Short mmCIF file of C-alpha atoms in Angstrom, two decimals:
data_model
loop_
_atom_site.label_atom_id
_atom_site.label_comp_id
_atom_site.label_asym_id
_atom_site.label_seq_id
_atom_site.Cartn_x
_atom_site.Cartn_y
_atom_site.Cartn_z
CA UNK A 1 -28.60 30.74 -5.84
CA UNK A 2 -26.51 31.03 -9.01
CA UNK A 3 -24.98 34.32 -10.04
CA UNK A 4 -22.59 35.76 -12.63
CA UNK A 5 -19.11 36.83 -11.63
CA UNK A 6 -16.19 38.41 -13.46
CA UNK A 7 -12.58 37.40 -12.69
CA UNK A 8 -9.20 38.52 -13.97
CA UNK A 9 -7.29 35.68 -15.67
CA UNK A 10 -3.52 35.14 -15.62
CA UNK A 11 -3.29 36.39 -19.23
CA UNK A 12 -4.93 39.70 -18.31
CA UNK A 13 -8.32 38.88 -19.85
CA UNK A 14 -11.66 39.09 -18.02
CA UNK A 15 -13.24 35.74 -17.31
CA UNK A 16 -17.04 35.37 -17.10
CA UNK A 17 -18.28 32.54 -14.88
CA UNK A 18 -21.55 31.26 -13.41
CA UNK A 19 -21.16 30.43 -9.75
CA UNK A 20 -23.28 29.56 -6.71
CA UNK A 21 -22.86 29.54 -2.95
CA UNK A 22 -22.60 26.12 -1.36
CA UNK A 23 -22.23 26.07 2.43
CA UNK A 24 -20.89 29.62 2.44
CA UNK A 25 -18.37 29.01 -0.36
CA UNK A 26 -18.46 29.91 -4.03
CA UNK A 27 -18.60 26.97 -6.44
CA UNK A 28 -18.00 27.45 -10.20
CA UNK A 29 -20.92 26.01 -12.14
CA UNK A 30 -19.66 26.93 -15.61
CA UNK A 31 -16.88 29.00 -17.14
CA UNK A 32 -18.56 30.94 -19.97
CA UNK A 33 -15.37 32.36 -21.52
CA UNK A 34 -12.69 35.06 -21.41
CA UNK A 35 -12.90 38.49 -23.02
CA UNK A 36 -10.25 41.00 -24.02
CA UNK A 37 -12.53 43.77 -25.30
CA UNK A 38 -15.75 45.43 -24.12
CA UNK A 39 -17.56 43.91 -27.09
CA UNK A 40 -16.47 40.40 -26.20
CA UNK A 41 -17.35 41.00 -22.55
CA UNK A 42 -20.82 42.14 -23.50
CA UNK A 43 -21.42 38.99 -25.55
CA UNK A 44 -20.21 36.74 -22.73
CA UNK A 45 -22.31 38.48 -20.05
CA UNK A 46 -25.42 38.20 -22.21
CA UNK A 47 -24.62 34.54 -22.80
CA UNK A 48 -24.28 33.99 -19.05
CA UNK A 49 -27.65 35.65 -18.36
CA UNK A 50 -29.37 33.40 -20.88
CA UNK A 51 -27.81 30.33 -19.31
CA UNK A 52 -29.15 31.46 -15.94
CA UNK A 53 -32.63 31.94 -17.41
CA UNK A 54 -32.55 28.56 -19.16
CA UNK A 55 -30.04 26.15 -17.64
CA UNK A 56 -30.94 23.51 -20.23
CA UNK A 57 -29.76 25.70 -23.10
CA UNK A 58 -27.26 23.85 -25.23
CA UNK A 59 -23.80 25.04 -26.18
CA UNK A 60 -24.04 26.69 -29.56
CA UNK A 61 -21.54 27.42 -32.31
CA UNK A 62 -18.39 29.38 -31.52
CA UNK A 63 -19.14 29.50 -27.83
CA UNK A 64 -21.06 32.79 -28.23
CA UNK A 65 -24.53 31.47 -29.02
CA UNK A 66 -27.39 31.78 -28.42
CA UNK A 67 -27.29 35.35 -29.60
CA UNK A 68 -28.00 37.71 -26.72
CA UNK A 69 -30.85 40.22 -26.91
CA UNK A 70 -29.58 43.56 -28.11
CA UNK A 71 -30.77 45.36 -25.00
CA UNK A 72 -28.98 42.91 -22.78
CA UNK A 73 -25.46 43.81 -23.93
CA UNK A 74 -23.24 45.81 -21.63
CA UNK A 75 -21.99 49.26 -22.59
CA UNK A 76 -20.26 52.03 -20.64
CA UNK A 77 -22.57 54.38 -18.83
CA UNK A 78 -23.92 57.12 -21.08
CA UNK A 79 -22.92 55.28 -24.30
CA UNK A 80 -25.34 53.53 -26.65
CA UNK A 81 -25.53 49.76 -26.58
CA UNK A 82 -22.89 47.85 -28.49
CA UNK A 83 -25.20 46.84 -31.33
CA UNK A 84 -27.73 49.69 -31.13
CA UNK A 85 -28.54 51.23 -34.47
CA UNK A 86 -29.38 54.95 -34.18
CA UNK A 87 -32.94 55.78 -35.19
CA UNK A 88 -34.24 52.22 -34.91
CA UNK A 89 -35.87 50.31 -32.13
CA UNK A 90 -34.08 47.24 -30.83
CA UNK A 91 -35.90 44.00 -31.66
CA UNK A 92 -37.29 42.03 -28.82
CA UNK A 93 -35.34 38.82 -28.33
CA UNK A 94 -32.97 37.06 -30.67
CA UNK A 95 -33.03 37.36 -34.43
CA UNK A 96 -30.71 34.40 -35.03
CA UNK A 97 -27.40 32.86 -34.00
CA UNK A 98 -24.11 34.70 -34.43
CA UNK A 99 -22.14 33.70 -37.50
CA UNK A 100 -18.50 34.14 -38.48
CA UNK A 101 -18.63 35.59 -41.96
CA UNK A 102 -14.88 35.81 -42.49
CA UNK A 103 -11.39 35.89 -41.03
CA UNK A 104 -8.34 37.73 -42.29
CA UNK A 105 -4.75 38.71 -41.47
CA UNK A 106 -5.29 42.45 -41.31
CA UNK A 107 -2.90 42.69 -38.37
CA UNK A 108 -0.06 41.64 -40.69
CA UNK A 109 -1.20 44.00 -43.45
CA UNK A 110 -1.37 46.96 -41.05
CA UNK A 111 2.13 46.21 -39.74
CA UNK A 112 3.65 46.08 -43.23
CA UNK A 113 1.71 49.16 -44.29
CA UNK A 114 3.29 51.05 -41.38
CA UNK A 115 6.75 50.19 -42.72
CA UNK A 116 5.71 51.22 -46.24
CA UNK A 117 4.66 54.58 -44.81
CA UNK A 118 7.78 54.95 -42.64
CA UNK A 119 9.96 54.55 -45.74
CA UNK A 120 8.12 57.46 -47.38
CA UNK A 121 6.54 55.36 -50.13
CA UNK A 122 3.07 56.66 -49.25
CA UNK A 123 4.14 59.87 -50.97
CA UNK A 124 3.21 58.10 -54.22
CA UNK A 125 -0.43 58.37 -53.10
CA UNK A 126 -1.22 55.10 -54.85
CA UNK A 127 -2.99 52.55 -52.65
CA UNK A 128 -3.09 49.92 -55.38
CA UNK A 129 0.70 50.10 -55.76
CA UNK A 130 1.03 49.83 -51.97
CA UNK A 131 -1.23 46.78 -51.91
CA UNK A 132 0.75 45.08 -54.68
CA UNK A 133 4.01 45.71 -52.81
CA UNK A 134 2.65 44.28 -49.55
CA UNK A 135 1.08 41.32 -51.33
CA UNK A 136 4.48 40.50 -52.86
CA UNK A 137 6.13 40.63 -49.44
CA UNK A 138 3.53 38.29 -47.94
CA UNK A 139 3.00 35.81 -50.78
CA UNK A 140 4.62 36.50 -54.16
CA UNK A 141 2.30 35.43 -56.94
CA UNK A 142 0.98 36.55 -60.30
CA UNK A 143 -0.88 39.80 -60.78
CA UNK A 144 -4.02 37.80 -61.47
CA UNK A 145 -3.74 36.02 -58.12
CA UNK A 146 -2.77 39.09 -56.09
CA UNK A 147 -6.44 39.77 -55.28
CA UNK A 148 -6.70 36.50 -53.36
CA UNK A 149 -3.69 37.43 -51.21
CA UNK A 150 -5.09 40.89 -50.51
CA UNK A 151 -8.50 39.53 -49.53
CA UNK A 152 -6.76 37.20 -47.10
CA UNK A 153 -5.08 40.30 -45.64
CA UNK A 154 -8.44 41.96 -45.04
CA UNK A 155 -8.29 44.32 -48.03
CA UNK A 156 -10.74 44.90 -50.84
CA UNK A 157 -8.47 44.41 -53.87
CA UNK A 158 -8.67 46.47 -57.02
CA UNK A 159 -9.77 44.75 -60.20
CA UNK A 160 -7.24 43.01 -62.41
CA UNK A 161 -7.66 45.75 -65.01
CA UNK A 162 -6.92 48.41 -62.40
CA UNK A 163 -3.80 46.52 -61.30
CA UNK A 164 -2.56 46.46 -64.89
CA UNK A 165 -3.21 50.17 -65.18
CA UNK A 166 -1.17 50.61 -62.01
CA UNK A 167 1.82 48.98 -63.72
CA UNK A 168 1.45 51.46 -66.57
CA UNK A 169 1.13 54.31 -64.10
CA UNK A 170 4.23 53.14 -62.21
CA UNK A 171 6.30 53.28 -65.38
CA UNK A 172 4.89 56.57 -66.65
CA UNK A 173 4.94 58.22 -63.22
CA UNK A 174 8.58 57.29 -62.57
CA UNK A 175 7.67 55.48 -59.37
CA UNK A 176 11.10 53.86 -59.24
CA UNK A 177 12.82 57.25 -58.97
CA UNK A 178 10.57 58.18 -56.06
CA UNK A 179 11.02 54.81 -54.35
CA UNK A 180 14.79 55.15 -54.76
CA UNK A 181 14.63 58.61 -53.18
CA UNK A 182 12.78 57.18 -50.17
CA UNK A 183 15.32 54.36 -49.86
CA UNK A 184 18.23 56.80 -49.98
CA UNK A 185 16.69 59.09 -47.37
CA UNK A 186 16.15 56.13 -45.07
CA UNK A 187 19.66 54.77 -45.61
CA UNK A 188 21.17 58.22 -45.09
CA UNK A 189 19.41 58.52 -41.75
CA UNK A 190 19.65 54.98 -40.41
CA UNK A 191 22.42 53.41 -42.47
CA UNK A 192 25.65 54.28 -44.27
CA UNK A 193 25.76 55.37 -47.91
CA UNK A 194 29.47 56.23 -47.86
CA UNK A 195 30.09 52.63 -48.98
CA UNK A 196 27.81 50.92 -51.49
CA UNK A 197 27.81 47.34 -52.74
CA UNK A 198 27.01 46.28 -56.28
CA UNK A 199 26.24 42.97 -57.94
CA UNK A 200 24.22 41.59 -60.83
CA UNK A 201 21.95 38.64 -61.43
CA UNK A 202 19.90 37.25 -64.31
CA UNK A 203 16.17 36.59 -64.48
CA UNK A 204 14.90 34.05 -67.01
CA UNK A 205 11.67 33.97 -69.00
CA UNK A 206 9.73 31.03 -70.30
CA UNK A 207 9.61 32.53 -73.77
CA UNK A 208 10.65 31.04 -77.09
CA UNK A 209 11.62 34.25 -78.87
CA UNK A 210 13.93 37.09 -77.98
CA UNK A 211 12.97 40.76 -78.14
CA UNK A 212 14.80 44.02 -77.58
CA UNK A 213 15.11 43.39 -73.84
CA UNK A 214 14.79 39.65 -73.28
CA UNK A 215 17.80 38.09 -74.96
CA UNK A 216 19.86 34.94 -74.63
CA UNK A 217 23.10 35.80 -72.85
CA UNK A 218 25.79 34.42 -70.61
CA UNK A 219 24.42 31.81 -68.19
CA UNK A 220 26.29 30.01 -65.45
CA UNK A 221 23.78 27.18 -65.87
CA UNK A 222 24.32 27.27 -69.67
CA UNK A 223 20.64 27.98 -70.26
CA UNK A 224 19.43 29.22 -73.61
CA UNK A 225 16.24 30.91 -72.40
CA UNK A 226 15.80 34.66 -72.99
CA UNK A 227 16.85 36.61 -69.92
CA UNK A 228 17.40 40.08 -68.54
CA UNK A 229 20.32 41.32 -66.46
CA UNK A 230 19.44 43.09 -63.20
CA UNK A 231 21.94 45.26 -61.32
CA UNK A 232 21.35 46.00 -57.64
CA UNK A 233 23.08 48.62 -55.50
CA UNK A 234 22.71 48.35 -51.70
CA UNK A 235 24.27 50.01 -48.67
CA UNK A 236 26.71 48.07 -46.51
CA UNK A 237 23.82 46.63 -44.49
CA UNK A 238 22.06 45.25 -47.58
CA UNK A 239 19.32 47.90 -47.80
CA UNK A 240 18.46 48.55 -51.51
CA UNK A 241 19.41 51.88 -53.02
CA UNK A 242 19.18 51.46 -56.79
CA UNK A 243 18.05 48.83 -59.27
CA UNK A 244 18.60 48.68 -63.01
CA UNK A 245 17.44 46.46 -65.85
CA UNK A 246 19.59 45.62 -68.88
CA UNK A 247 19.36 43.50 -72.02
CA UNK A 248 19.96 39.81 -71.43
CA UNK A 249 23.13 39.71 -73.55
CA UNK A 250 24.77 42.71 -71.88
CA UNK A 251 28.10 41.94 -70.19
CA UNK A 252 28.06 42.22 -66.39
CA UNK A 253 31.06 44.55 -66.47
CA UNK A 254 29.07 46.99 -68.64
CA UNK A 255 26.30 47.46 -66.04
CA UNK A 256 28.12 48.92 -63.05
CA UNK A 257 29.01 52.34 -64.49
CA UNK A 258 25.44 53.22 -65.64
CA UNK A 259 24.00 52.24 -62.24
CA UNK A 260 26.63 54.19 -60.28
CA UNK A 261 26.26 57.29 -62.46
CA UNK A 262 22.47 57.10 -62.14
CA UNK A 263 22.80 56.85 -58.37
CA UNK A 264 25.23 59.77 -58.23
CA UNK A 265 23.11 62.00 -60.43
CA UNK A 266 19.91 61.22 -58.53
CA UNK A 267 21.35 62.17 -55.15
CA UNK A 268 24.16 64.58 -56.06
CA UNK A 269 26.89 62.40 -54.55
CA UNK A 270 30.57 62.89 -55.23
CA UNK A 271 32.36 60.86 -52.55
CA UNK A 272 31.71 57.21 -51.80
CA UNK A 273 33.32 53.77 -51.98
CA UNK A 274 31.99 51.24 -54.49
CA UNK A 275 32.51 47.55 -53.69
CA UNK A 276 32.01 44.84 -56.33
CA UNK A 277 33.21 41.32 -56.99
CA UNK A 278 35.80 40.19 -59.53
CA UNK A 279 33.15 39.95 -62.25
CA UNK A 280 33.08 43.77 -62.37
CA UNK A 281 36.86 44.00 -62.75
CA UNK A 282 37.79 45.59 -66.07
CA UNK A 283 40.40 48.20 -66.83
CA UNK A 284 37.75 50.48 -68.31
CA UNK A 285 35.41 50.24 -65.31
CA UNK A 286 38.15 51.00 -62.80
CA UNK A 287 39.42 53.91 -64.88
CA UNK A 288 35.92 55.42 -65.15
CA UNK A 289 35.29 55.06 -61.43
CA UNK A 290 38.63 56.67 -60.65
CA UNK A 291 38.05 59.52 -63.10
CA UNK A 292 34.67 60.15 -61.44
CA UNK A 293 36.58 60.60 -58.14
CA UNK A 294 34.94 57.48 -56.75
CA UNK A 295 36.89 55.04 -54.61
CA UNK A 296 36.49 51.35 -55.32
CA UNK A 297 37.25 47.94 -53.89
CA UNK A 298 36.86 45.00 -56.26
CA UNK A 299 37.88 41.37 -56.16
CA UNK A 300 41.02 40.53 -58.10
CA UNK A 301 41.36 37.62 -60.50
CA UNK A 302 43.70 34.82 -59.52
CA UNK A 303 45.54 35.15 -62.83
CA UNK A 304 47.05 38.39 -61.48
CA UNK A 305 48.53 36.78 -58.38
CA UNK A 306 51.84 35.53 -59.89
CA UNK A 307 52.76 39.04 -61.10
CA UNK A 308 51.45 40.88 -58.04
CA UNK A 309 53.26 38.52 -55.66
CA UNK A 310 56.43 38.05 -57.73
CA UNK A 311 58.58 39.55 -54.97
CA UNK A 312 57.07 37.29 -52.32
CA UNK A 313 57.52 34.15 -54.41
CA UNK A 314 61.16 35.08 -55.16
CA UNK A 315 62.17 35.86 -51.61
CA UNK A 316 59.83 33.60 -49.59
CA UNK A 317 58.70 30.89 -51.98
CA UNK A 318 55.08 29.75 -51.84
CA UNK A 319 54.99 29.68 -48.03
CA UNK A 320 52.30 31.75 -46.28
CA UNK A 321 51.05 31.99 -42.72
CA UNK A 322 47.38 31.87 -41.83
CA UNK A 323 45.88 35.35 -42.01
CA UNK A 324 48.94 36.85 -43.74
CA UNK A 325 48.31 40.08 -45.66
CA UNK A 326 50.49 41.38 -48.47
CA UNK A 327 49.91 45.01 -49.46
CA UNK A 328 51.39 45.62 -52.91
CA UNK A 329 50.53 46.96 -56.38
CA UNK A 330 48.98 45.49 -59.53
CA UNK A 331 49.19 46.73 -63.15
CA UNK A 332 46.22 48.77 -64.36
CA UNK A 333 46.63 46.96 -67.67
CA UNK A 334 48.77 44.02 -68.65
CA UNK A 335 51.29 46.18 -70.48
CA UNK A 336 53.12 47.84 -67.60
CA UNK A 337 54.43 46.32 -64.40
CA UNK A 338 55.86 48.73 -61.82
CA UNK A 339 56.56 46.04 -59.22
CA UNK A 340 60.28 45.14 -59.28
CA UNK A 341 60.77 41.57 -57.93
CA UNK A 342 64.45 42.34 -57.34
CA UNK A 343 63.34 44.45 -54.39
CA UNK A 344 62.49 42.41 -51.31
CA UNK A 345 60.10 44.99 -49.81
CA UNK A 346 56.67 45.33 -51.38
CA UNK A 347 56.02 48.81 -52.86
CA UNK A 348 53.55 51.09 -51.04
CA UNK A 349 51.01 52.26 -53.60
CA UNK A 350 51.09 55.98 -54.29
CA UNK A 351 48.68 57.33 -56.97
CA UNK A 352 51.16 60.05 -57.88
CA UNK A 353 54.10 57.66 -58.22
CA UNK A 354 52.52 54.47 -59.56
CA UNK A 355 50.58 55.95 -62.47
CA UNK A 356 50.27 52.56 -64.17
CA UNK A 357 49.16 50.56 -61.12
CA UNK A 358 46.41 50.15 -58.58
CA UNK A 359 46.80 49.10 -54.99
CA UNK A 360 46.45 45.34 -54.45
CA UNK A 361 45.88 43.50 -51.17
CA UNK A 362 46.37 39.74 -51.03
CA UNK A 363 45.28 37.60 -48.08
CA UNK A 364 46.05 33.98 -47.24
CA UNK A 365 43.68 31.71 -45.32
CA UNK A 366 44.56 28.17 -44.28
CA UNK A 367 40.89 27.24 -44.30
CA UNK A 368 40.54 28.59 -47.84
CA UNK A 369 43.66 26.66 -48.87
CA UNK A 370 42.14 23.38 -47.65
CA UNK A 371 38.97 24.08 -49.62
CA UNK A 372 40.88 25.17 -52.75
CA UNK A 373 43.09 22.08 -52.70
CA UNK A 374 40.08 19.82 -52.29
CA UNK A 375 38.46 21.47 -55.31
CA UNK A 376 41.69 21.22 -57.33
CA UNK A 377 41.98 17.52 -56.52
CA UNK A 378 38.44 16.90 -57.74
CA UNK A 379 39.13 18.88 -60.93
CA UNK A 380 42.38 16.96 -61.51
CA UNK A 381 40.63 13.61 -61.05
CA UNK A 382 37.91 14.63 -63.47
CA UNK A 383 40.51 15.71 -66.02
CA UNK A 384 42.24 12.32 -65.76
CA UNK A 385 38.91 10.50 -66.25
CA UNK A 386 38.14 12.53 -69.38
CA UNK A 387 41.64 11.92 -70.78
CA UNK A 388 41.35 8.17 -70.13
CA UNK A 389 37.93 8.06 -71.75
CA UNK A 390 36.11 7.09 -68.57
CA UNK A 391 33.87 10.14 -68.91
CA UNK A 392 32.58 11.77 -72.06
CA UNK A 393 32.58 15.50 -71.57
CA UNK A 394 33.85 18.73 -72.99
CA UNK A 395 37.47 19.27 -72.04
CA UNK A 396 37.41 20.42 -68.39
CA UNK A 397 40.08 22.40 -66.58
CA UNK A 398 43.63 20.99 -66.71
CA UNK A 399 43.02 19.09 -69.97
CA UNK A 400 45.34 20.13 -72.78
CA UNK A 401 44.56 19.24 -76.38
CA UNK A 402 47.32 19.03 -78.98
CA UNK A 403 47.05 17.40 -82.38
CA UNK A 404 43.73 15.86 -81.43
CA UNK A 405 45.26 14.14 -78.38
CA UNK A 406 44.41 15.07 -74.78
CA UNK A 407 46.89 15.24 -71.94
CA UNK A 408 47.03 16.49 -68.36
CA UNK A 409 48.29 20.05 -67.97
CA UNK A 410 50.48 19.43 -64.95
CA UNK A 411 52.13 22.86 -65.11
CA UNK A 412 48.72 24.54 -64.69
CA UNK A 413 47.92 22.27 -61.77
CA UNK A 414 51.20 23.20 -60.07
CA UNK A 415 50.53 26.92 -60.52
CA UNK A 416 47.00 26.53 -59.15
CA UNK A 417 48.31 24.62 -56.11
CA UNK A 418 50.80 27.41 -55.48
CA UNK A 419 47.98 29.97 -55.28
CA UNK A 420 45.60 27.90 -53.13
CA UNK A 421 44.37 29.86 -50.14
CA UNK A 422 44.97 33.30 -51.65
CA UNK A 423 42.34 35.97 -52.29
CA UNK A 424 43.09 39.34 -53.90
CA UNK A 425 41.48 42.77 -53.73
CA UNK A 426 42.11 45.81 -55.96
CA UNK A 427 41.46 49.37 -54.78
CA UNK A 428 42.37 53.01 -55.38
CA UNK A 429 42.23 53.87 -51.67
CA UNK A 430 45.70 54.62 -50.25
CA UNK A 431 46.95 52.70 -47.20
CA UNK A 432 47.03 55.86 -45.08
CA UNK A 433 43.24 56.18 -45.53
CA UNK A 434 42.18 52.53 -45.30
CA UNK A 435 44.28 49.66 -43.94
CA UNK A 436 44.55 46.32 -45.70
CA UNK A 437 42.28 44.74 -43.09
CA UNK A 438 39.63 47.40 -43.62
CA UNK A 439 39.78 46.87 -47.39
CA UNK A 440 39.10 43.16 -46.91
CA UNK A 441 36.39 43.78 -44.33
CA UNK A 442 34.58 46.19 -46.64
CA UNK A 443 34.70 43.68 -49.48
CA UNK A 444 33.29 40.96 -47.27
CA UNK A 445 30.16 43.08 -46.80
CA UNK A 446 29.23 41.94 -50.32
CA UNK A 447 27.36 39.02 -48.80
CA UNK A 448 24.64 41.56 -47.95
CA UNK A 449 23.91 42.28 -51.62
CA UNK A 450 24.01 38.55 -52.35
CA UNK A 451 21.50 38.05 -49.53
CA UNK A 452 19.27 40.76 -51.01
CA UNK A 453 19.43 39.05 -54.39
CA UNK A 454 18.50 35.72 -52.82
CA UNK A 455 15.61 37.44 -51.07
CA UNK A 456 14.38 39.03 -54.28
CA UNK A 457 14.68 35.79 -56.28
CA UNK A 458 13.26 33.42 -53.65
CA UNK A 459 11.22 35.25 -51.01
CA UNK A 460 9.90 37.84 -53.50
CA UNK A 461 10.15 35.71 -56.65
CA UNK A 462 11.38 38.61 -58.74
CA UNK A 463 11.41 36.60 -61.94
CA UNK A 464 8.75 38.45 -64.01
CA UNK A 465 7.69 35.45 -66.08
CA UNK A 466 4.13 36.77 -66.54
CA UNK A 467 5.15 40.07 -68.15
CA UNK A 468 6.11 40.66 -71.73
CA UNK A 469 6.58 44.37 -72.53
CA UNK A 470 9.52 46.38 -71.25
CA UNK A 471 7.31 48.85 -69.37
CA UNK A 472 5.52 46.02 -67.57
CA UNK A 473 8.82 44.32 -66.70
CA UNK A 474 10.30 47.60 -65.44
CA UNK A 475 7.15 48.27 -63.37
CA UNK A 476 7.34 44.75 -61.95
CA UNK A 477 10.95 45.36 -60.89
CA UNK A 478 9.86 48.61 -59.24
CA UNK A 479 7.36 46.64 -57.14
CA UNK A 480 10.08 44.11 -56.31
CA UNK A 481 12.45 46.98 -55.44
CA UNK A 482 9.92 48.52 -53.02
CA UNK A 483 9.03 45.09 -51.59
CA UNK A 484 12.73 44.38 -51.01
CA UNK A 485 13.06 47.68 -49.13
CA UNK A 486 10.04 46.85 -46.94
CA UNK A 487 11.38 43.33 -46.31
CA UNK A 488 14.87 44.54 -45.37
CA UNK A 489 13.35 47.15 -43.06
CA UNK A 490 11.24 44.47 -41.34
CA UNK A 491 14.32 42.29 -40.91
CA UNK A 492 16.35 45.19 -39.53
CA UNK A 493 13.61 46.10 -37.05
CA UNK A 494 12.88 42.60 -35.79
CA UNK A 495 16.18 40.80 -36.26
CA UNK A 496 14.22 37.98 -37.93
CA UNK A 497 14.07 36.77 -41.52
CA UNK A 498 11.05 38.21 -43.28
CA UNK A 499 9.70 34.70 -44.00
CA UNK A 500 9.83 33.98 -40.25
CA UNK A 501 7.93 37.20 -39.51
CA UNK A 502 5.23 36.35 -42.07
CA UNK A 503 4.97 32.80 -40.74
CA UNK A 504 4.36 34.08 -37.20
CA UNK A 505 2.02 36.97 -37.94
CA UNK A 506 -0.14 35.66 -40.75
CA UNK A 507 -1.98 33.17 -38.50
CA UNK A 508 -3.21 36.09 -36.34
CA UNK A 509 -6.72 36.17 -37.78
CA UNK A 510 -9.29 38.85 -37.11
CA UNK A 511 -12.84 37.49 -37.13
CA UNK A 512 -15.85 39.29 -38.58
CA UNK A 513 -19.12 38.21 -36.94
CA UNK A 514 -22.72 39.05 -37.76
CA UNK A 515 -25.12 39.11 -34.83
CA UNK A 516 -28.62 40.62 -34.66
CA UNK A 517 -28.18 42.05 -38.14
CA UNK A 518 -25.04 43.93 -37.15
CA UNK A 519 -21.45 43.16 -38.20
CA UNK A 520 -18.58 43.38 -35.73
CA UNK A 521 -14.87 42.57 -36.24
CA UNK A 522 -12.93 41.12 -33.33
CA UNK A 523 -9.14 41.36 -33.07
CA UNK A 524 -7.14 38.14 -32.57
CA UNK A 525 -5.55 37.02 -29.34
CA UNK A 526 -1.87 38.00 -29.74
CA UNK A 527 0.78 36.10 -27.82
CA UNK A 528 3.79 37.70 -26.18
CA UNK A 529 6.22 36.65 -28.93
CA UNK A 530 4.03 37.97 -31.72
CA UNK A 531 3.34 41.14 -29.76
CA UNK A 532 7.08 41.77 -29.49
CA UNK A 533 7.44 41.37 -33.26
CA UNK A 534 4.58 43.77 -33.93
CA UNK A 535 5.99 46.33 -31.49
CA UNK A 536 9.38 46.12 -33.23
CA UNK A 537 7.85 46.53 -36.69
CA UNK A 538 5.78 49.51 -35.62
CA UNK A 539 8.60 51.23 -33.75
CA UNK A 540 8.97 54.86 -34.77
CA UNK A 541 12.63 54.45 -35.74
CA UNK A 542 14.05 51.80 -38.05
CA UNK A 543 17.11 50.12 -36.59
CA UNK A 544 19.55 49.56 -39.42
#
């Protein structure tokens, strides 16, 4: 005689099988399925009973049909049936097959929402803003298309008009200030705000005309599209702390001081180290940072090397050893040089003694020298081709024009070869506080801000090409700012790139099924690897 039995599977689920005794041994007639929840178990047991009552019953859709009678479902003792509706009598028999009415990635949404909350952003009390931030993390798209992404994440999206009003509310309600406060509190607890990294990038618009914000400015790609300049301040781990938006024609060197002062004023900070690349190096910037009692480390321009290293070149020539560090001084402006090349020993920078200089650290790398010389050779070859008329181009490096005639600037090539492999750093931190190696190590942390910029421009597609007014653009950057914070937090918790996390968790689909006039949502089967990611994301403490 056939009977129903339950077995524990290797994955920890409960298997439902139909078996029979043959010559004193159990023989499996049919494996009905495996369940991970009481609801799934009830469906499978009811399915097994119907198969026993009618062995000829065919296999129906989804492996859960025919729909079991409501009264046949299993529930814990004392509890109502799974699909009982209070105050109504259960229908006799089936009312129709079970149907999947939708699937979604609500597991992913819930995980990201937990990070949003952990960062303190829920203090805004704006669910639409939260949804727009999470949608941008998962699949950056236009505001008009954000509803599709949110529906796929199991959320009922607000209307397009409501989303636009949220942008207005974000600007008027100073959401960015409150997001920045949450970022700072997180970084203060789990990171290090004693050293901050700064860099800028440009975001282009597909617009024909300029306005007060979107202007044609300097472009490394020599583009003539209107653009804006975005400054980003992060901690030494790359977690965002401050973001600022400037006119497209504003010089990069003119953005660092406003951002730093805004950051200081917001959080009442007086002591920290600011690290920036050579693009931020200007006499005015360094003077303002120093006068604000801020310490700085910035990249030095190669044009300063011959003066800074005059003593080395006089006494040692252009010979360097791999990894060699030279701790010396550099003029604050080009008018005063306090480094005497007649002295063999490099001066030790003292702010009280060297009033016209900053501390300079120069490092030599053999690997960098090989790369620099390869680049110089390519530039020299290109210059020769232009001079000989083999290539029509604007005069490149090492081409000298005199009286309408072009010639190779061999003196410049020789100077460039002499400096190959060198990298300089300028700071106002004395050697007794920070060694030359620590200065270089701190500067090298700049790759974190570059990584954050790449994330915002690629993973989050920060370019606000669909917005026109300044308030809308600023609100868009606030969403990008919050999304960047959530993304960096996810990466810090899991140790995985945010795109990798999305790729692994988004396929975990919850299924919503209608059966006997009742709707039930079933959670997905989560593998061990995905479970580990979810546990890391939902951990109570962010690892930074």
